[in-house]
Coordinates of N, CA and C in Angstrom, one line a residue:
M1447 N 0.8 -1.2 0.0 CA 0.0 0.0 0.0 C 0.9 1.2 0.0
P1448 N 0.6 2.2 -0.9 CA 1.5 3.4 -1.0 C 1.3 4.3 0.2
R1449 N 2.4 4.9 0.6 CA 2.3 5.8 1.7 C 1.8 7.2 1.3
A1450 N 1.0 7.8 2.1 CA 0.6 9.2 1.8 C 1.7 10.1 2.1
P1451 N 2.0 11.1 1.3 CA 3.1 12.0 1.6 C 2.8 12.8 2.9
S1452 N 3.8 13.1 3.6 CA 3.6 13.9 4.8 C 3.6 15.3 4.4
Q1453 N 3.0 16.1 5.3 CA 2.9 17.5 5.1 C 4.3 18.2 5.1
S1454 N 5.2 17.7 5.7 CA 6.5 18.4 5.8 C 7.3 18.3 4.5
N1455 N 7.1 17.3 3.7 CA 7.8 17.1 2.4 C 7.3 18.0 1.3
L1456 N 6.2 18.6 1.4 CA 5.6 19.4 0.3 C 6.1 20.8 0.3
R1457 N 6.6 21.3 -0.8 CA 7.1 22.6 -1.0 C 6.5 23.2 -2.3
V1458 N 6.3 24.4 -2.3 CA 5.8 25.1 -3.5 C 7.0 25.8 -4.1
M1459 N 7.3 25.6 -5.3 CA 8.5 26.3 -6.0 C 7.9 27.1 -7.1
S1460 N 8.6 28.3 -7.3 CA 8.2 29.2 -8.3 C 9.2 29.2 -9.5
A1461 N 8.7 29.3 -10.7 CA 9.6 29.4 -11.8 C 10.0 30.8 -12.2
A1462 N 9.5 31.8 -11.4 CA 9.8 33.2 -11.7 C 11.2 33.5 -11.3
R1463 N 11.8 34.4 -12.0 CA 13.2 34.8 -11.7 C 13.1 35.9 -10.6
A1464 N 14.2 36.0 -9.8 CA 14.2 37.0 -8.8 C 14.5 38.3 -9.5
E1465 N 15.3 38.4 -10.6 CA 15.6 39.6 -11.3 C 15.4 39.3 -12.8
P1466 N 14.8 40.2 -13.6 CA 14.7 39.9 -15.0 C 16.1 39.9 -15.7
L1467 N 16.2 39.1 -16.7 CA 17.4 39.0 -17.5 C 17.6 40.3 -18.2
Q1468 N 18.9 40.7 -18.3 CA 19.2 42.0 -19.0 C 19.4 41.6 -20.5
K1469 N 18.8 42.4 -21.4 CA 19.0 42.1 -22.8 C 20.3 42.7 -23.3
E1470 N 20.9 42.0 -24.2 CA 22.2 42.5 -24.7 C 21.9 43.6 -25.7
K1471 N 22.7 44.6 -25.6 CA 22.5 45.7 -26.5 C 23.3 45.3 -27.8
P1472 N 22.6 45.3 -28.9 CA 23.3 44.9 -30.2 C 24.3 46.0 -30.6
D1473 N 25.4 45.5 -31.0 CA 26.5 46.4 -31.5 C 26.5 46.5 -33.0
G1474 N 27.1 47.6 -33.5 CA 27.2 47.7 -34.9 C 26.2 48.6 -35.5
P1475 N 26.3 48.9 -36.8 CA 25.4 49.8 -37.5 C 24.0 49.2 -37.7
L1476 N 23.0 50.0 -37.9 CA 21.7 49.5 -38.0 C 21.5 48.6 -39.2
G1477 N 22.2 48.9 -40.3 CA 22.1 48.0 -41.5 C 22.5 46.6 -41.2
K1478 N 23.6 46.4 -40.5 CA 24.1 45.1 -40.2 C 23.2 44.4 -39.3
R1479 N 22.7 45.1 -38.3 CA 21.7 44.4 -37.4 C 20.5 44.0 -38.1
L1480 N 20.0 44.8 -39.0 CA 18.8 44.5 -39.8 C 19.0 43.3 -40.7
A1481 N 20.2 43.3 -41.3 CA 20.6 42.2 -42.2 C 20.7 40.9 -41.4
G1482 N 21.3 40.9 -40.2 CA 21.4 39.8 -39.3 C 20.0 39.3 -38.9
D1483 N 19.1 40.2 -38.5 CA 17.7 39.8 -38.1 C 17.0 39.2 -39.3
A1484 N 17.2 39.8 -40.5 CA 16.5 39.3 -41.7 C 17.0 37.8 -42.0
S1485 N 18.3 37.6 -41.9 CA 18.8 36.3 -42.2 C 18.3 35.3 -41.2
N1486 N 18.2 35.7 -39.9 CA 17.7 34.8 -38.9 C 16.3 34.4 -39.2
H1487 N 15.4 35.4 -39.6 CA 14.0 35.1 -39.9 C 13.9 34.2 -41.2
L1488 N 14.8 34.4 -42.1 CA 14.8 33.6 -43.4 C 15.2 32.2 -43.0
L1489 N 16.2 32.0 -42.2 CA 16.6 30.6 -41.9 C 15.5 29.9 -41.0
N1490 N 14.9 30.7 -40.1 CA 13.8 30.1 -39.4 C 12.6 29.7 -40.3
G1491 N 12.3 30.5 -41.2 CA 11.2 30.2 -42.2 C 11.6 29.0 -43.0
L1492 N 12.8 28.9 -43.5 CA 13.2 27.7 -44.3 C 13.2 26.4 -43.4
S1493 N 13.6 26.5 -42.2 CA 13.5 25.3 -41.4 C 12.0 24.9 -41.1
I1494 N 11.1 25.9 -40.9 CA 9.7 25.5 -40.8 C 9.2 24.9 -42.0
L1495 N 9.6 25.5 -43.2 CA 9.1 25.0 -44.5 C 9.6 23.5 -44.7
K1496 N 10.9 23.2 -44.3 CA 11.4 21.9 -44.4 C 10.6 20.9 -43.6
E1497 N 10.3 21.3 -42.3 CA 9.5 20.5 -41.5 C 8.1 20.2 -42.0
L1498 N 7.5 21.2 -42.6 CA 6.2 21.0 -43.2 C 6.3 20.0 -44.4
V1499 N 7.3 20.2 -45.2 CA 7.5 19.3 -46.4 C 7.7 17.8 -45.9
A1500 N 8.5 17.7 -44.8 CA 8.8 16.3 -44.3 C 7.5 15.8 -43.7
D1501 N 6.7 16.6 -43.0 CA 5.4 16.1 -42.5 C 4.4 15.7 -43.6
F1502 N 4.4 16.5 -44.7 CA 3.6 16.2 -45.8 C 4.0 14.9 -46.5
R1503 N 5.3 14.6 -46.6 CA 5.7 13.4 -47.2 C 5.4 12.2 -46.4
Q1504 N 5.3 12.3 -45.1 CA 5.0 11.2 -44.2 C 3.5 11.0 -44.0
S1505 N 2.7 11.9 -44.5 CA 1.2 11.8 -44.4 C 0.7 10.7 -45.4
D1506 N -0.5 10.3 -45.1 CA -1.1 9.3 -46.0 C -1.7 9.9 -47.3
R1507 N -2.0 9.1 -48.2 CA -2.4 9.6 -49.6 C -3.7 10.3 -49.5
F1508 N -4.6 10.0 -48.6 CA -5.9 10.7 -48.6 C -5.7 12.2 -48.1
F1509 N -4.8 12.4 -47.2 CA -4.5 13.7 -46.8 C -3.9 14.5 -48.0
K1510 N -3.0 13.8 -48.7 CA -2.4 14.5 -49.9 C -3.4 14.8 -50.9
Y1511 N -4.4 14.0 -51.1 CA -5.5 14.3 -52.1 C -6.3 15.5 -51.6
K1512 N -6.6 15.5 -50.4 CA -7.3 16.7 -49.8 C -6.5 18.0 -50.0
A1513 N -5.2 17.9 -49.7 CA -4.4 19.1 -49.8 C -4.3 19.5 -51.2
S1514 N -4.2 18.6 -52.2 CA -4.1 19.0 -53.6 C -5.4 19.6 -54.1
I1515 N -6.5 19.1 -53.6 CA -7.8 19.7 -54.0 C -7.9 21.1 -53.5
I1516 N -7.5 21.3 -52.2 CA -7.6 22.7 -51.6 C -6.6 23.6 -52.4
A1517 N -5.4 23.1 -52.7 CA -4.4 24.0 -53.4 C -4.9 24.3 -54.8
G1518 N -5.5 23.4 -55.5 CA -6.1 23.7 -56.8 C -7.2 24.7 -56.7
W1519 N -8.1 24.6 -55.7 CA -9.2 25.5 -55.5 C -8.6 26.9 -55.2
L1520 N -7.5 27.0 -54.4 CA -6.9 28.3 -54.1 C -6.3 28.9 -55.4
V1521 N -5.6 28.1 -56.2 CA -5.1 28.6 -57.5 C -6.1 29.1 -58.4
M1522 N -7.2 28.4 -58.5 CA -8.3 28.8 -59.4 C -9.0 30.0 -58.9
T1523 N -9.1 30.2 -57.6 CA -9.7 31.4 -57.0 C -8.9 32.6 -57.3
V1524 N -7.6 32.5 -57.1 CA -6.7 33.6 -57.3 C -6.7 34.0 -58.8
M1525 N -6.6 33.0 -59.7 CA -6.7 33.3 -61.1 C -8.0 33.9 -61.5
S1526 N -9.1 33.5 -61.0 CA -10.4 34.1 -61.3 C -10.4 35.5 -60.9
L1527 N -9.9 35.8 -59.7 CA -9.9 37.2 -59.2 C -9.0 38.1 -60.1
A1528 N -7.8 37.5 -60.5 CA -6.9 38.3 -61.3 C -7.5 38.6 -62.7
I1529 N -8.3 37.6 -63.2 CA -8.9 37.9 -64.5 C -10.1 38.8 -64.4
A1530 N -10.9 38.6 -63.3 CA -12.1 39.5 -63.2 C -11.8 40.9 -62.8
C1531 N -10.7 41.1 -62.0 CA -10.4 42.4 -61.5 C -9.1 42.9 -62.0
P1532 N -8.9 43.1 -63.3 CA -7.5 43.6 -63.7 C -7.3 45.0 -63.2
G1533 N -6.3 45.2 -62.4 CA -6.0 46.5 -61.8 C -5.1 47.3 -62.7
S1534 N -4.4 46.7 -63.6 CA -3.4 47.4 -64.4 C -3.7 47.6 -65.8
T1535 N -5.0 47.4 -66.2 CA -5.2 47.5 -67.7 C -5.2 49.0 -68.1
V1536 N -5.6 49.9 -67.3 CA -5.6 51.3 -67.6 C -4.4 51.9 -66.8
R1537 N -3.4 52.2 -67.5 CA -2.2 52.8 -66.8 C -2.5 54.3 -66.7
K1538 N -2.0 54.9 -65.6 CA -2.1 56.4 -65.4 C -0.8 56.9 -65.8
G1539 N -0.8 57.8 -66.8 CA 0.5 58.3 -67.3 C 0.3 59.6 -68.0
D1540 N 1.3 59.9 -68.8 CA 1.2 61.1 -69.6 C 0.9 60.8 -71.1
M1541 N 0.9 59.6 -71.4 CA 0.6 59.1 -72.8 C 1.6 59.7 -73.8
D1542 N 2.7 60.2 -73.3 CA 3.7 60.8 -74.2 C 3.0 61.8 -75.1
A1543 N 2.2 62.7 -74.6 CA 1.5 63.7 -75.3 C 2.2 65.0 -75.2
R1544 N 2.3 65.8 -76.3 CA 2.8 67.1 -76.2 C 1.7 68.1 -76.7
L1545 N 1.4 69.1 -75.9 CA 0.3 70.0 -76.1 C 0.9 71.3 -76.6
V1546 N 0.2 71.8 -77.7 CA 0.6 73.1 -78.2 C -0.7 74.0 -78.3
L1547 N -0.7 75.2 -77.7 CA -1.8 76.0 -77.6 C -1.7 77.1 -78.7
S1548 N -2.8 77.3 -79.4 CA -2.8 78.3 -80.5 C -2.6 79.7 -79.9
D1549 N -1.8 80.5 -80.6 CA -1.6 81.9 -80.1 C -2.6 82.9 -80.6
R1550 N -3.5 82.4 -81.4 CA -4.6 83.3 -81.9 C -5.7 83.3 -80.9
L1551 N -5.9 84.4 -80.3 CA -7.0 84.5 -79.3 C -8.4 84.5 -79.8
D1552 N -8.5 85.0 -81.1 CA -9.8 85.0 -81.7 C -10.3 83.6 -82.2
R1553 N -9.4 82.7 -82.4 CA -9.8 81.3 -82.7 C -9.0 80.3 -81.8
P1554 N -9.5 80.1 -80.6 CA -8.8 79.2 -79.7 C -8.7 77.8 -80.2
S1555 N -7.6 77.1 -80.1 CA -7.5 75.7 -80.4 C -6.3 75.1 -79.7
V1556 N -6.3 73.8 -79.5 CA -5.3 73.1 -78.9 C -4.9 71.9 -79.8
T1557 N -3.6 71.8 -80.0 CA -3.0 70.6 -80.8 C -2.3 69.7 -79.8
I1558 N -2.6 68.4 -79.9 CA -2.0 67.4 -79.1 C -1.3 66.4 -80.0
W1559 N 0.0 66.3 -79.8 CA 0.9 65.4 -80.6 C 1.1 64.1 -79.9
N1560 N 1.0 63.0 -80.6 CA 1.3 61.6 -80.1 C 2.8 61.4 -80.3
E1561 N 3.5 61.6 -79.2 CA 5.0 61.3 -79.3 C 5.4 60.0 -78.8
S1562 N 4.4 59.1 -78.6 CA 4.7 57.7 -78.1 C 5.0 56.9 -79.4
K1563 N 5.4 55.6 -79.1 CA 5.6 54.7 -80.2 C 4.4 53.8 -80.5
E1564 N 3.3 54.0 -79.7 CA 2.1 53.2 -79.9 C 1.0 54.2 -80.3
P1565 N 0.1 53.7 -81.1 CA -1.1 54.5 -81.5 C -2.1 54.6 -80.3
W1566 N -2.8 55.7 -80.3 CA -3.9 55.8 -79.3 C -5.2 55.4 -79.9
Y1567 N -6.0 54.6 -79.3 CA -7.3 54.2 -79.8 C -8.4 54.7 -78.9
D1568 N -9.5 55.1 -79.5 CA -10.7 55.5 -78.8 C -10.4 56.7 -77.8
V1569 N -9.8 57.7 -78.3 CA -9.4 58.9 -77.5 C -10.6 59.8 -77.2
T1570 N -10.7 60.1 -75.9 CA -11.8 61.1 -75.5 C -11.1 62.2 -74.8
L1571 N -11.4 63.4 -75.2 CA -10.8 64.6 -74.6 C -11.9 65.3 -73.8
T1572 N -11.7 65.7 -72.6 CA -12.6 66.4 -71.8 C -12.0 67.8 -71.5
V1573 N -12.7 68.8 -71.9 CA -12.2 70.2 -71.7 C -13.0 70.9 -70.7
N1574 N -12.4 71.5 -69.7 CA -13.0 72.3 -68.6 C -14.1 71.4 -67.9
G1575 N -13.9 70.1 -67.9 CA -14.8 69.2 -67.1 C -16.2 69.1 -67.7
Q1576 N -16.5 69.7 -68.8 CA -17.9 69.7 -69.3 C -18.0 69.4 -70.8
Y1577 N -17.0 69.7 -71.6 CA -17.1 69.5 -73.0 C -16.2 68.4 -73.4
Q1578 N -16.7 67.6 -74.4 CA -15.9 66.4 -74.8 C -15.8 66.4 -76.3
A1579 N -14.7 65.8 -76.8 CA -14.5 65.5 -78.2 C -13.9 64.1 -78.2
A1580 N -14.2 63.3 -79.3 CA -13.7 62.0 -79.4 C -13.0 61.8 -80.8
V1581 N -11.9 61.0 -80.8 CA -11.2 60.6 -82.0 C -10.9 59.1 -81.9
L1582 N -11.1 58.4 -83.1 CA -11.0 57.0 -83.1 C -9.5 56.6 -82.9
T1583 N -8.6 57.1 -83.7 CA -7.2 56.7 -83.7 C -6.3 57.9 -83.9
V1584 N -5.2 57.9 -83.1 CA -4.1 58.8 -83.4 C -2.8 58.0 -83.5
A1585 N -2.2 58.0 -84.7 CA -1.0 57.2 -84.9 C 0.2 57.9 -84.3
P1586 N 1.2 57.1 -84.0 CA 2.5 57.7 -83.5 C 3.0 58.8 -84.4
G1587 N 3.4 59.9 -83.8 CA 3.9 61.0 -84.7 C 2.8 61.9 -85.2
E1588 N 1.6 61.6 -85.1 CA 0.5 62.4 -85.6 C -0.1 63.2 -84.5
F1589 N -1.0 64.1 -84.9 CA -1.6 65.1 -83.9 C -3.1 65.2 -84.1
I1590 N -3.7 65.7 -83.1 CA -5.2 66.1 -83.2 C -5.3 67.5 -82.8
T1591 N -6.1 68.3 -83.5 CA -6.4 69.7 -83.1 C -7.8 69.8 -82.7
I1592 N -8.0 70.4 -81.5 CA -9.4 70.5 -81.0 C -9.7 72.0 -80.9
T1593 N -10.9 72.3 -81.5 CA -11.4 73.7 -81.5 C -12.7 73.7 -80.7
P1594 N -13.2 74.8 -80.3 CA -14.5 74.8 -79.6 C -15.7 74.2 -80.5
K1595 N -15.6 74.3 -81.8 CA -16.6 73.7 -82.7 C -16.8 72.2 -82.5
Q1596 N -15.7 71.6 -82.2 CA -15.7 70.1 -82.1 C -16.1 69.6 -80.7
L1597 N -16.2 70.5 -79.7 CA -16.5 70.1 -78.4 C -18.0 70.2 -78.1
M1598 N -18.5 69.1 -77.5 CA -20.0 69.0 -77.2 C -20.1 68.8 -75.7
G1599 N -21.1 69.4 -75.2 CA -21.5 69.3 -73.7 C -22.9 68.9 -73.6
S1600 N -23.4 68.8 -72.4 CA -24.8 68.5 -72.1 C -25.7 69.6 -72.6
S1601 N -25.3 70.8 -72.7 CA -26.1 71.9 -73.2 C -25.9 72.2 -74.7
G1602 N -25.1 71.4 -75.4 CA -24.9 71.6 -76.8 C -23.4 71.9 -77.0
A1603 N -23.1 72.6 -78.1 CA -21.8 72.9 -78.5 C -21.1 73.9 -77.6
A1604 N -19.8 73.9 -77.5 CA -19.1 74.8 -76.7 C -19.1 76.2 -77.3
P1605 N -19.1 77.3 -76.5 CA -19.0 78.6 -77.1 C -17.8 78.8 -77.9
A1606 N -17.9 79.7 -78.9 CA -16.8 79.9 -79.9 C -15.6 80.5 -79.2
D1607 N -15.8 81.3 -78.1 CA -14.7 82.0 -77.5 C -14.3 81.2 -76.2
L1608 N -14.5 79.9 -76.2 CA -14.1 79.1 -75.0 C -12.6 79.2 -74.7
R1609 N -12.3 79.4 -73.4 CA -10.9 79.4 -73.0 C -10.6 78.1 -72.4
F1610 N -9.6 77.4 -72.9 CA -9.3 76.1 -72.4 C -8.6 76.2 -71.1
Q1611 N -9.2 75.7 -70.0 CA -8.6 75.8 -68.6 C -8.1 74.5 -68.1
S1612 N -8.8 73.4 -68.5 CA -8.3 72.1 -68.1 C -8.6 71.1 -69.3
I1613 N -7.7 70.1 -69.4 CA -7.8 69.1 -70.4 C -7.5 67.7 -69.8
Q1614 N -8.4 66.8 -69.9 CA -8.1 65.4 -69.5 C -8.3 64.6 -70.8
M1615 N -7.4 63.6 -71.0 CA -7.4 62.8 -72.1 C -7.4 61.3 -71.7
R1616 N -8.2 60.5 -72.3 CA -8.3 59.1 -72.0 C -8.4 58.3 -73.3
S1617 N -7.6 57.2 -73.4 CA -7.7 56.3 -74.5 C -8.1 55.0 -74.0
R1618 N -8.1 54.0 -74.8 CA -8.5 52.6 -74.4 C -7.5 52.1 -73.4
D1619 N -6.2 52.5 -73.5 CA -5.2 51.9 -72.6 C -4.6 52.8 -71.6
D1620 N -4.8 54.1 -71.7 CA -4.1 55.0 -70.8 C -4.9 56.3 -70.6
S1621 N -4.4 57.1 -69.7 CA -5.1 58.4 -69.5 C -4.1 59.4 -69.1
A1622 N -4.4 60.7 -69.3 CA -3.4 61.7 -68.9 C -4.2 63.0 -68.6
D1623 N -3.7 63.8 -67.6 CA -4.2 65.1 -67.3 C -3.3 66.1 -67.9
L1624 N -3.7 66.8 -68.9 CA -2.8 67.8 -69.6 C -3.0 69.2 -69.1
T1625 N -3.7 69.4 -67.9 CA -4.0 70.7 -67.4 C -2.7 71.5 -67.1
E1626 N -1.7 70.8 -66.5 CA -0.5 71.4 -66.1 C 0.3 71.9 -67.4
D1627 N 0.3 71.1 -68.5 CA 0.9 71.5 -69.7 C 0.1 72.7 -70.3
L1628 N -1.2 72.7 -70.2 CA -2.0 73.8 -70.7 C -1.7 75.1 -70.0
N1629 N -1.6 75.0 -68.7 CA -1.3 76.2 -67.9 C 0.1 76.7 -68.3
A1630 N 1.1 75.8 -68.5 CA 2.4 76.3 -68.9 C 2.4 76.9 -70.3
A1631 N 1.5 76.4 -71.2 CA 1.4 77.0 -72.5 C 0.8 78.4 -72.4
W1632 N -0.2 78.6 -71.5 CA -0.8 79.9 -71.3 C 0.2 80.9 -70.8
E1633 N 1.1 80.4 -69.9 CA 2.1 81.3 -69.3 C 3.1 81.8 -70.4
R1634 N 3.4 80.8 -71.3 CA 4.3 81.2 -72.4 C 3.7 82.2 -73.3
L1635 N 2.4 82.1 -73.6 CA 1.7 83.1 -74.4 C 1.6 84.4 -73.8
R1636 N 1.5 84.5 -72.5 CA 1.4 85.8 -71.8 C 2.7 86.5 -71.7
K1637 N 3.8 85.8 -71.7 CA 5.1 86.5 -71.6 C 5.4 87.3 -72.9
P1638 N 5.9 88.5 -72.8 CA 6.2 89.3 -74.0 C 7.3 88.7 -74.8
Q1639 N 7.2 88.8 -76.1 CA 8.2 88.2 -77.0 C 9.4 89.2 -77.0
R1640 N 10.6 88.7 -76.9 CA 11.8 89.6 -77.0 C 12.5 89.6 -78.3

């Protein structure tokens, strides 16, 4: 028959430290410390990955079938999202457009040159946020000239003395805001010729 422990042999012990451990202050420049930490994390990640691969190899074939079905489902989901939500089909850029403003104040017009190596398709120009003009194609090296006669808005044609204040251009593949170029062209026209 086992003996019951006596009350005098029982002691409670704590695992807490009397004083906390002091952390070592890392020496050296920040770049070396970050590189050391990054290599430690990379090596830890590789060891975890090796353990997962070893565990997967030791598992039975039914688990492997389930894992391959889930992996295939994940791949198809990611591919479906990438196809359904293409985030990079319309690039935001300058379209390699060069803007030239007419110096004739009685007949305002803007000429936009395609200085890119690609043609622009389905070009829509929006002037002052309310008037639009459309052009089917502008080949590389060619230009389009927009006058108030060509601009249409919700209330009809633009006024003949329209002052171009902002221009946004959009094509099938790209878009550009030419307002800054337009303002620079106005500044050049205002400066007296020497």
